[in-house]
mmCIF file of C-alpha atoms in Angstrom:
data_model
loop_
_atom_site.group_PDB
_atom_site.id
_atom_site.type_symbol
_atom_site.label_atom_id
_atom_site.label_comp_id
_atom_site.label_asym_id
_atom_site.label_seq_id
_atom_site.Cartn_x
_atom_site.Cartn_y
_atom_site.Cartn_z
ATOM 1 C CA MET A 1 9.789 11.697 2.835
ATOM 2 C CA ILE A 2 7.997 8.923 0.986
ATOM 3 C CA ILE A 3 4.249 9.028 0.367
ATOM 4 C CA VAL A 4 2.409 5.788 -0.301
ATOM 5 C CA HIS A 5 -1.074 5.811 -1.843
ATOM 6 C CA ALA A 6 -2.972 2.533 -2.042
ATOM 7 C CA ARG A 7 -6.469 1.790 -3.315
ATOM 8 C CA ALA A 8 -8.363 -1.474 -2.910
ATOM 9 C CA ARG A 9 -11.936 -2.595 -3.485
ATOM 10 C CA ILE A 10 -13.266 -5.222 -1.108
ATOM 11 C CA LYS A 11 -16.143 -7.686 -1.153
ATOM 12 C CA PRO A 12 -19.263 -6.097 0.405
ATOM 13 C CA GLU A 13 -19.786 -9.056 2.728
ATOM 14 C CA SER A 14 -16.269 -8.553 4.131
ATOM 15 C CA ARG A 15 -16.682 -4.847 4.930
ATOM 16 C CA ASP A 16 -17.160 -5.160 8.717
ATOM 17 C CA ALA A 17 -14.181 -7.474 9.208
ATOM 18 C CA PHE A 18 -12.057 -5.274 6.951
ATOM 19 C CA LEU A 19 -12.996 -2.115 8.865
ATOM 20 C CA ARG A 20 -12.006 -3.741 12.163
ATOM 21 C CA ALA A 21 -8.672 -4.777 10.648
ATOM 22 C CA VAL A 22 -8.124 -1.275 9.236
ATOM 23 C CA GLY A 23 -8.717 0.231 12.678
ATOM 24 C CA THR A 24 -6.133 -2.078 14.218
ATOM 25 C CA VAL A 25 -3.436 -1.607 11.580
ATOM 26 C CA VAL A 26 -3.889 2.179 11.500
ATOM 27 C CA ALA A 27 -3.670 2.560 15.300
ATOM 28 C CA ARG A 28 -0.574 0.385 15.577
ATOM 29 C CA THR A 29 1.175 1.790 12.509
ATOM 30 C CA ARG A 30 0.845 5.368 13.753
ATOM 31 C CA THR A 31 3.104 4.436 16.687
ATOM 32 C CA GLU A 32 5.877 3.035 14.479
ATOM 33 C CA LYS A 33 9.222 4.787 14.267
ATOM 34 C CA GLY A 34 9.469 6.615 10.954
ATOM 35 C CA CYS A 35 5.700 6.921 10.433
ATOM 36 C CA ILE A 36 4.754 10.545 9.806
ATOM 37 C CA ASP A 37 1.101 9.865 8.939
ATOM 38 C CA TYR A 38 -0.993 6.802 8.159
ATOM 39 C CA GLY A 39 -4.695 6.536 7.451
ATOM 40 C CA GLY A 40 -7.272 4.283 5.845
ATOM 41 C CA TYR A 41 -10.398 5.859 4.354
ATOM 42 C CA GLU A 42 -13.442 4.704 2.431
ATOM 43 C CA ASP A 43 -14.061 6.466 -0.900
ATOM 44 C CA ALA A 44 -17.161 8.665 -0.530
ATOM 45 C CA THR A 45 -18.361 7.875 -4.054
ATOM 46 C CA VAL A 46 -17.374 4.212 -4.474
ATOM 47 C CA PRO A 47 -18.803 1.843 -1.849
ATOM 48 C CA ASN A 48 -16.315 -0.681 -0.454
ATOM 49 C CA GLU A 49 -13.336 1.041 -2.050
ATOM 50 C CA PHE A 50 -10.669 2.025 0.441
ATOM 51 C CA ILE A 51 -7.760 4.403 0.147
ATOM 52 C CA PHE A 52 -4.651 4.343 2.298
ATOM 53 C CA PHE A 53 -2.493 7.443 2.555
ATOM 54 C CA GLU A 54 0.868 7.046 4.246
ATOM 55 C CA CYS A 55 3.834 9.335 4.881
ATOM 56 C CA TRP A 56 7.146 7.812 5.916
ATOM 57 C CA GLU A 57 10.554 9.203 6.842
ATOM 58 C CA SER A 58 12.419 6.604 4.770
ATOM 59 C CA GLN A 59 12.290 3.389 2.788
ATOM 60 C CA ALA A 60 13.821 1.635 5.796
ATOM 61 C CA ALA A 61 10.788 2.671 7.878
ATOM 62 C CA ILE A 62 8.455 1.257 5.209
ATOM 63 C CA ASP A 63 10.433 -1.984 5.081
ATOM 64 C CA THR A 64 10.208 -2.316 8.863
ATOM 65 C CA HIS A 65 6.464 -1.587 8.699
ATOM 66 C CA PHE A 66 5.891 -4.421 6.231
ATOM 67 C CA ALA A 67 7.698 -6.827 8.572
ATOM 68 C CA MET A 68 5.564 -5.915 11.616
ATOM 69 C CA PRO A 69 3.105 -8.598 12.838
ATOM 70 C CA HIS A 70 0.110 -6.234 12.656
ATOM 71 C CA THR A 71 0.950 -5.389 9.036
ATOM 72 C CA THR A 72 1.459 -8.992 7.945
ATOM 73 C CA ALA A 73 -1.824 -9.976 9.636
ATOM 74 C CA PHE A 74 -3.660 -7.126 7.900
ATOM 75 C CA LEU A 75 -2.214 -7.978 4.487
ATOM 76 C CA GLN A 76 -3.090 -11.635 4.959
ATOM 77 C CA LEU A 77 -6.731 -10.694 5.612
ATOM 78 C CA ALA A 78 -6.751 -8.126 2.797
ATOM 79 C CA ARG A 79 -5.672 -10.751 0.247
ATOM 80 C CA THR A 80 -8.825 -12.743 1.045
ATOM 81 C CA VAL A 81 -11.304 -9.857 0.773
ATOM 82 C CA VAL A 82 -10.191 -7.773 -2.212
ATOM 83 C CA THR A 83 -12.097 -8.070 -5.476
ATOM 84 C CA GLU A 84 -9.015 -7.302 -7.596
ATOM 85 C CA PRO A 85 -5.333 -6.589 -6.971
ATOM 86 C CA PRO A 86 -4.847 -3.262 -5.178
ATOM 87 C CA SER A 87 -3.176 -0.252 -6.756
ATOM 88 C CA ILE A 88 -0.166 0.858 -4.707
ATOM 89 C CA MET A 89 2.075 3.799 -5.613
ATOM 90 C CA ALA A 90 5.018 5.311 -3.749
ATOM 91 C CA TYR A 91 6.261 8.859 -4.277
ATOM 92 C CA LYS A 92 9.555 10.279 -3.010
ATOM 93 C CA VAL A 93 9.070 13.887 -1.953
ATOM 94 C CA SER A 94 12.060 16.196 -2.000
ATOM 95 C CA ALA A 95 10.256 19.196 -0.496
ATOM 96 C CA ALA A 96 6.885 19.871 1.117
ATOM 97 C CA ARG A 97 5.117 22.981 2.326
ATOM 98 C CA LYS A 98 1.908 23.685 4.167
ATOM 99 C CA LEU A 99 -0.721 25.251 1.894
ATOM 100 C CA ALA A 100 -3.144 26.554 4.498
#
Protein backbone atom coordinates (compact mmCIF):
# COMPACT_ATOMS: atom_id res chain seq x y z
CA MET A 1 0.00 0.00 0.00
CA ILE A 2 1.14 3.54 -0.71
CA ILE A 3 -0.02 6.48 1.40
CA VAL A 4 0.12 9.96 -0.07
CA HIS A 5 -0.10 13.03 2.17
CA ALA A 6 -0.40 16.44 0.53
CA ARG A 7 -0.77 19.88 2.07
CA ALA A 8 -1.61 23.09 0.22
CA ARG A 9 -2.59 26.61 1.25
CA ILE A 10 -4.99 28.41 -1.05
CA LYS A 11 -5.97 32.03 -1.62
CA PRO A 12 -8.94 32.96 0.62
CA GLU A 13 -10.89 34.37 -2.32
CA SER A 14 -10.60 31.01 -4.11
CA ARG A 15 -11.92 28.90 -1.22
CA ASP A 16 -15.45 28.28 -2.57
CA ALA A 17 -14.27 27.25 -6.03
CA PHE A 18 -11.57 25.06 -4.50
CA LEU A 19 -14.05 23.33 -2.19
CA ARG A 20 -16.33 22.52 -5.13
CA ALA A 21 -13.37 21.10 -7.04
CA VAL A 22 -12.27 19.07 -4.00
CA GLY A 23 -15.76 17.57 -3.71
CA THR A 24 -15.69 16.51 -7.35
CA VAL A 25 -12.19 15.03 -7.35
CA VAL A 26 -12.76 13.17 -4.07
CA ALA A 27 -16.06 11.62 -5.20
CA ARG A 28 -14.66 10.49 -8.54
CA THR A 29 -11.31 9.29 -7.18
CA ARG A 30 -12.97 7.06 -4.59
CA THR A 31 -14.44 5.01 -7.46
CA GLU A 32 -11.07 4.43 -9.15
CA LYS A 33 -9.57 0.96 -9.28
CA GLY A 34 -6.74 0.72 -6.77
CA CYS A 35 -8.02 3.53 -4.52
CA ILE A 36 -8.31 2.31 -0.94
CA ASP A 37 -9.12 5.71 0.58
CA TYR A 38 -9.02 9.32 -0.59
CA GLY A 39 -10.04 12.47 1.24
CA GLY A 40 -9.53 16.21 1.24
CA TYR A 41 -9.80 18.09 4.54
CA GLU A 42 -9.34 21.64 5.76
CA ASP A 43 -6.88 22.09 8.64
CA ALA A 44 -8.86 23.02 11.77
CA THR A 45 -6.20 25.46 12.95
CA VAL A 46 -4.96 27.00 9.69
CA PRO A 47 -7.65 28.65 7.56
CA ASN A 48 -7.47 27.84 3.84
CA GLU A 49 -4.91 25.08 4.34
CA PHE A 50 -6.02 21.74 2.97
CA ILE A 51 -4.72 18.26 3.57
CA PHE A 52 -5.21 15.30 1.27
CA PHE A 53 -4.82 11.79 2.62
CA GLU A 54 -4.75 8.98 0.08
CA CYS A 55 -4.23 5.22 0.26
CA TRP A 56 -3.47 3.31 -2.92
CA GLU A 57 -2.91 -0.34 -3.78
CA SER A 58 0.06 0.42 -6.03
CA GLN A 59 2.13 3.01 -7.86
CA ALA A 60 0.36 1.96 -11.06
CA ALA A 61 -2.97 2.99 -9.49
CA ILE A 62 -1.50 6.39 -8.56
CA ASP A 63 -0.12 6.85 -12.07
CA THR A 64 -3.53 6.05 -13.56
CA HIS A 65 -5.16 8.48 -11.11
CA PHE A 66 -2.91 11.33 -12.24
CA ALA A 67 -3.89 10.66 -15.86
CA MET A 68 -7.65 10.79 -15.17
CA PRO A 69 -9.54 13.83 -16.56
CA HIS A 70 -11.00 14.75 -13.15
CA THR A 71 -7.52 14.74 -11.61
CA THR A 72 -5.91 16.80 -14.36
CA ALA A 73 -8.78 19.32 -14.16
CA PHE A 74 -8.40 19.56 -10.38
CA LEU A 75 -4.63 20.02 -10.56
CA GLN A 76 -5.02 22.68 -13.24
CA LEU A 77 -7.35 24.66 -10.95
CA ALA A 78 -5.17 24.03 -7.89
CA ARG A 79 -2.12 25.54 -9.63
CA THR A 80 -4.03 28.83 -9.98
CA VAL A 81 -5.24 29.08 -6.37
CA VAL A 82 -2.33 27.94 -4.19
CA THR A 83 -0.28 30.55 -2.36
CA GLU A 84 2.91 28.44 -2.49
CA PRO A 85 3.94 25.07 -3.92
CA PRO A 86 2.19 22.20 -2.11
CA SER A 87 3.99 19.67 0.05
CA ILE A 88 3.41 16.13 -1.23
CA MET A 89 4.89 13.01 0.36
CA ALA A 90 4.40 9.34 -0.51
CA TYR A 91 5.02 6.49 1.93
CA LYS A 92 5.23 2.80 1.03
CA VAL A 93 3.66 0.73 3.79
CA SER A 94 4.79 -2.86 4.21
CA ALA A 95 2.30 -3.72 6.96
CA ALA A 96 -0.73 -2.09 8.56
CA ARG A 97 -2.96 -2.96 11.49
CA LYS A 98 -6.12 -1.53 12.95
CA LEU A 99 -5.48 0.22 16.28
CA ALA A 100 -9.03 0.48 17.58
